[in-house]
Short mmCIF file of C-alpha atoms in Angstrom, two decimals:
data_model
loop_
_atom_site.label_atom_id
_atom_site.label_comp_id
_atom_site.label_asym_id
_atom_site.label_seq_id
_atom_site.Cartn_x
_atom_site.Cartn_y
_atom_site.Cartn_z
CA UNK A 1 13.41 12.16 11.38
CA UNK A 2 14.58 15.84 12.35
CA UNK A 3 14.40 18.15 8.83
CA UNK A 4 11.05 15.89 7.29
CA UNK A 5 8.34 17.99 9.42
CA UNK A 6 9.25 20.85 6.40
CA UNK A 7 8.84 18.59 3.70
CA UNK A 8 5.91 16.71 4.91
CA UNK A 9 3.75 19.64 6.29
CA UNK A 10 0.94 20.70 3.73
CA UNK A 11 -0.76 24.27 3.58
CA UNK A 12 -3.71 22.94 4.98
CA UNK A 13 -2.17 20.78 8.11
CA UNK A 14 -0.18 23.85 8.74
CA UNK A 15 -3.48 26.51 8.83
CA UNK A 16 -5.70 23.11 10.75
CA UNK A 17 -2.84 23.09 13.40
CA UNK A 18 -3.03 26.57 13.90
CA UNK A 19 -6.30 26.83 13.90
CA UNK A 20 -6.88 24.01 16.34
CA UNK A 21 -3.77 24.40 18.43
CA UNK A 22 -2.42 21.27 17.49
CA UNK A 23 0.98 22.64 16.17
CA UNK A 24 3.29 21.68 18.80
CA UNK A 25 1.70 18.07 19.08
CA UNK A 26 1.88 17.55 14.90
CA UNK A 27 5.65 18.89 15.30
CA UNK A 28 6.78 16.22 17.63
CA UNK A 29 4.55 13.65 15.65
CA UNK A 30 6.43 15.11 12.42
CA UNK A 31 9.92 14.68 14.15
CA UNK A 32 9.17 11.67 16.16
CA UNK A 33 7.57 9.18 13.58
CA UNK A 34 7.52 9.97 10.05
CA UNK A 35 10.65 8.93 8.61
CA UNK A 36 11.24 9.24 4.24
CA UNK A 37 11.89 5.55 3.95
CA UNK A 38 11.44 2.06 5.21
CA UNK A 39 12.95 1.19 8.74
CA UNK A 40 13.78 -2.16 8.95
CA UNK A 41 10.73 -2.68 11.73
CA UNK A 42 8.44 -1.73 8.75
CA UNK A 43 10.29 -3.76 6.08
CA UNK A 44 9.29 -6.56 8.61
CA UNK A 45 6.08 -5.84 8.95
CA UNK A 46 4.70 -5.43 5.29
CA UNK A 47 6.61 -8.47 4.67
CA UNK A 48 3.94 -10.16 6.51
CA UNK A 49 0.73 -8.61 5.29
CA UNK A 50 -1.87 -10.07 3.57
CA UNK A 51 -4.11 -6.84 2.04
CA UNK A 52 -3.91 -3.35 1.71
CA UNK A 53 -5.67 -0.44 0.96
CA UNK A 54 -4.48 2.05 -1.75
CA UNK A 55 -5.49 5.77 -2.83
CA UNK A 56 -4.91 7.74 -6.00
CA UNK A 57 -6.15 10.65 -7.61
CA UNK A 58 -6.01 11.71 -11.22
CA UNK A 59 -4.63 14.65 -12.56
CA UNK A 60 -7.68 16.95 -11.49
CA UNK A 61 -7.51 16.10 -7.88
CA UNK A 62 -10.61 13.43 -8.35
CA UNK A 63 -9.67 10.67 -5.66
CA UNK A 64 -10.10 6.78 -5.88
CA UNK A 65 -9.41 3.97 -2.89
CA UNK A 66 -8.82 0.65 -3.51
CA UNK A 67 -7.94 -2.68 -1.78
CA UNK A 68 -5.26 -5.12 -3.13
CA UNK A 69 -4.43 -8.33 -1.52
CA UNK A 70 -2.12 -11.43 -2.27
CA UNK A 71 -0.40 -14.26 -0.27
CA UNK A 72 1.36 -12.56 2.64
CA UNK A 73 4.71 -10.83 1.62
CA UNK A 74 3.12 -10.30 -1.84
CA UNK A 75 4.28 -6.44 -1.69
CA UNK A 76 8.11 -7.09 -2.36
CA UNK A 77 10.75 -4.59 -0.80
CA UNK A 78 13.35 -4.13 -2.90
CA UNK A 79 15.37 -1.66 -0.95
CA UNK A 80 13.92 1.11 1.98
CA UNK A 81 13.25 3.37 -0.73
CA UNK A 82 11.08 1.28 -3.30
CA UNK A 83 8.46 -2.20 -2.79
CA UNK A 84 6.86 -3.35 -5.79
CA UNK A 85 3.26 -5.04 -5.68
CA UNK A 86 1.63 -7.29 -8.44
CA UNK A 87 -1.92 -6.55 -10.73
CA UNK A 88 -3.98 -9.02 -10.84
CA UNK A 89 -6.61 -9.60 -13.87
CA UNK A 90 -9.92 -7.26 -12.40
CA UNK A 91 -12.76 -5.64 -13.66
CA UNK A 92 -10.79 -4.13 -16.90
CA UNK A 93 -11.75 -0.45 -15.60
CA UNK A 94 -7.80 0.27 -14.63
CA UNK A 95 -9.02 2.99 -11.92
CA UNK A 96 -6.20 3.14 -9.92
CA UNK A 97 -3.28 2.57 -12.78
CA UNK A 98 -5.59 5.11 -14.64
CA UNK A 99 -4.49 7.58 -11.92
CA UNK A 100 -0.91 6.72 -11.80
CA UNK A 101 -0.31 7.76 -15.21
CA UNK A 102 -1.85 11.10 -14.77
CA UNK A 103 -0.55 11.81 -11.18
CA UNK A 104 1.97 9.34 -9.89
CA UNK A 105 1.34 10.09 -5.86
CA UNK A 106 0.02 7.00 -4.34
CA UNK A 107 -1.24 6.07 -0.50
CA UNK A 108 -0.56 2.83 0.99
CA UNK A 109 -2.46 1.55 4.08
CA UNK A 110 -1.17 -1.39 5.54
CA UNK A 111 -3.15 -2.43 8.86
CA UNK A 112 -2.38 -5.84 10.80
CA UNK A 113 -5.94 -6.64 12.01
CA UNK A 114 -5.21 -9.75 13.62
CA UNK A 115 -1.66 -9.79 15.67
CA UNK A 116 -0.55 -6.28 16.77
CA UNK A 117 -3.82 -3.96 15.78
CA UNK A 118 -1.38 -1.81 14.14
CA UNK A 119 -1.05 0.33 10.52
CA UNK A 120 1.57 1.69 8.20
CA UNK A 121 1.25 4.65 5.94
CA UNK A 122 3.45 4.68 2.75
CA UNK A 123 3.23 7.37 0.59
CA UNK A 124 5.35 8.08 -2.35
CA UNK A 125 5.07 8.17 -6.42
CA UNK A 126 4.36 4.94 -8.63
CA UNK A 127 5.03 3.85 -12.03
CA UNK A 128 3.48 0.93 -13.85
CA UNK A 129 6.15 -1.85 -14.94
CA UNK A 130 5.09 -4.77 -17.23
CA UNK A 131 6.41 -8.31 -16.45
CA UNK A 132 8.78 -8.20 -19.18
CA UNK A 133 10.14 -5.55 -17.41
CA UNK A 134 11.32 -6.26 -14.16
CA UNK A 135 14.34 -8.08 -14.71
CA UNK A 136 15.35 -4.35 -15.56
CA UNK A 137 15.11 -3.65 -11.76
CA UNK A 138 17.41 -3.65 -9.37
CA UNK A 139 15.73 -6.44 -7.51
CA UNK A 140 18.08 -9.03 -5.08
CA UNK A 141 18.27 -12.17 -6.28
CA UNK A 142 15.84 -13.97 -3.84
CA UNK A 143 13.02 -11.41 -4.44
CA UNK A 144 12.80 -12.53 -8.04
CA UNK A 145 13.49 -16.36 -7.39
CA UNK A 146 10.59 -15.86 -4.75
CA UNK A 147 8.39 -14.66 -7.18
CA UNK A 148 8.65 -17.07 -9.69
CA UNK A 149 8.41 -19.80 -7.19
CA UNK A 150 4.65 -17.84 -5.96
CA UNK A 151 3.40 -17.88 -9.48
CA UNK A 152 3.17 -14.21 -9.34
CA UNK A 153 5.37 -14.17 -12.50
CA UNK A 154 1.71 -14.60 -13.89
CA UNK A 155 0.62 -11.05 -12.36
CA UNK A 156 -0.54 -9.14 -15.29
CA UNK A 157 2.18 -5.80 -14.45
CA UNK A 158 3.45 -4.48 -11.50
CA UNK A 159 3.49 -1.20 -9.59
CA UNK A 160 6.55 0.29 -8.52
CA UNK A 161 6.66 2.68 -5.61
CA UNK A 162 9.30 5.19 -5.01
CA UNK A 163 8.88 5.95 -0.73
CA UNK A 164 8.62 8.89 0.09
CA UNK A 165 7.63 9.49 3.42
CA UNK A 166 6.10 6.73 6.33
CA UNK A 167 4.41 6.77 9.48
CA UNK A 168 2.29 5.20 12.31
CA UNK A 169 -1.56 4.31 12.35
CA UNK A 170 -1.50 4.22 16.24
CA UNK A 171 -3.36 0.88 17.20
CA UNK A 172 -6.31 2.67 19.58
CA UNK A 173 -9.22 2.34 17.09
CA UNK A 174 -8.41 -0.40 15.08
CA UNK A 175 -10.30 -3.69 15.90
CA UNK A 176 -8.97 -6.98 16.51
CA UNK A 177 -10.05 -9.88 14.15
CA UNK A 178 -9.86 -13.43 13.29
CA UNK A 179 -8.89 -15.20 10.31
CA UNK A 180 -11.40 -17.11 8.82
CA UNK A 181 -10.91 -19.97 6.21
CA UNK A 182 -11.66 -18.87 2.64
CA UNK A 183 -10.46 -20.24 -0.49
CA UNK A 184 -9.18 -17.59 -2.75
CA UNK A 185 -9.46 -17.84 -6.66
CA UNK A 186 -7.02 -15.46 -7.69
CA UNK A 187 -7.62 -13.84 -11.00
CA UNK A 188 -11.10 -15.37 -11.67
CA UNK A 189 -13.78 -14.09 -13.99
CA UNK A 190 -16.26 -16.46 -12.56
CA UNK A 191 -19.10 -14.61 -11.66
CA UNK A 192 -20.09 -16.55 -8.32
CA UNK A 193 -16.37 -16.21 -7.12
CA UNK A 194 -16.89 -12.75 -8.13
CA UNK A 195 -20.13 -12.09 -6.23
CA UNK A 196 -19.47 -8.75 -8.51
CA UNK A 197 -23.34 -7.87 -9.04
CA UNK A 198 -23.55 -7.72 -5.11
CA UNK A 199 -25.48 -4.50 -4.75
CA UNK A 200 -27.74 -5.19 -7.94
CA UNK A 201 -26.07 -2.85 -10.29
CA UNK A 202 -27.32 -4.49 -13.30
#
């Protein structure tokens, strides 16, 4: 999108690029594929994803990745500038919602793994909603009657995420898998399921 390569380009890109000679290249990347909302190819494809990976920071700058996952579709697009995805009952240490109170900017990574070896940035700000809140969205009909019908009603909040600006993980290093069978317990505090003590922290 022509005008975004202002908004999107940080000090340090901008003294990297020079420094590198990589200016011209990052300006038709900027102009080329980062766009400040969801194209209806990318409304398509996190519609069918499975996982992905999130980053926050706090208000310091301190950083913190995570992973999130859910039945595929199970981050909701509500229009191509906000998605919504559930939280699920975890280790009670709120790291990432933690975050998003003190510094709303979020990272999404969405990577298909298994069909087109592909990834999708999303970055934008979040806010925390509780369940008894979304019905003050302005969600379409079906994303809410699809919701209850998941069970995902029984997420314990949600995260709302207003987009700000998307873009391409080119598909050259990103490995091909295979989908294994695995039965999911969702929400658990079982402690096998869990497999939580897994590098013998205790």
């Amino acid at each position: 999108m022509k005008g975004l390569e202002l908004m999107v380009m940080t000090k340090g890109e901008h003294i990297l690029q020079e420094q590198y000679g990589t200016t011209k290249k990052a300006a038709a990347f900027y102009n080329k594929q980062m766009f400040d909302h969801l194209n209806c190819m990318m409304k398509k494809f996190i519609s069918e994803q499975s996982m992905m990976f999130i980053s926050t920071a706090d208000s310091n700058g301190s950083c913190d990745s995570s992973f999130r996952a859910g039945l595929p579709g199970f981050v909701r697009i509500i229009d191509e500038k906000t998605l919504i995805y559930p939280e699920y009952k975890g280790n009670g240490v709120m790291a990432s919602l933690g975050n998003i109170i003190e510094n709303p900017q979020i990272g999404l990574m969405f990577i298909d793994f298994f069909e087109n070896c592909i990834g999708l940035h999303v970055n934008g700000k979040a806010s925390i909603v509780e369940n008894s809140q979304l019905s003050s969205l302005n969600m379409p009909k079906h994303l809410w009657t699809d919701i209850l019908e998941k069970g995902e009603n029984k997420a314990e909040r949600w995260v709302v995420i207003e987009v700000e600006e998307t873009y391409v993980h080119c598909s050259k290093h990103i490995p091909k898998l295979k989908h294994d069978k695995k039965e999911i317990f969702w929400g658990t505090d079982d402690e096998e399921q869990k497999r939580a003590d897994f590098f013998k922290g205790k």
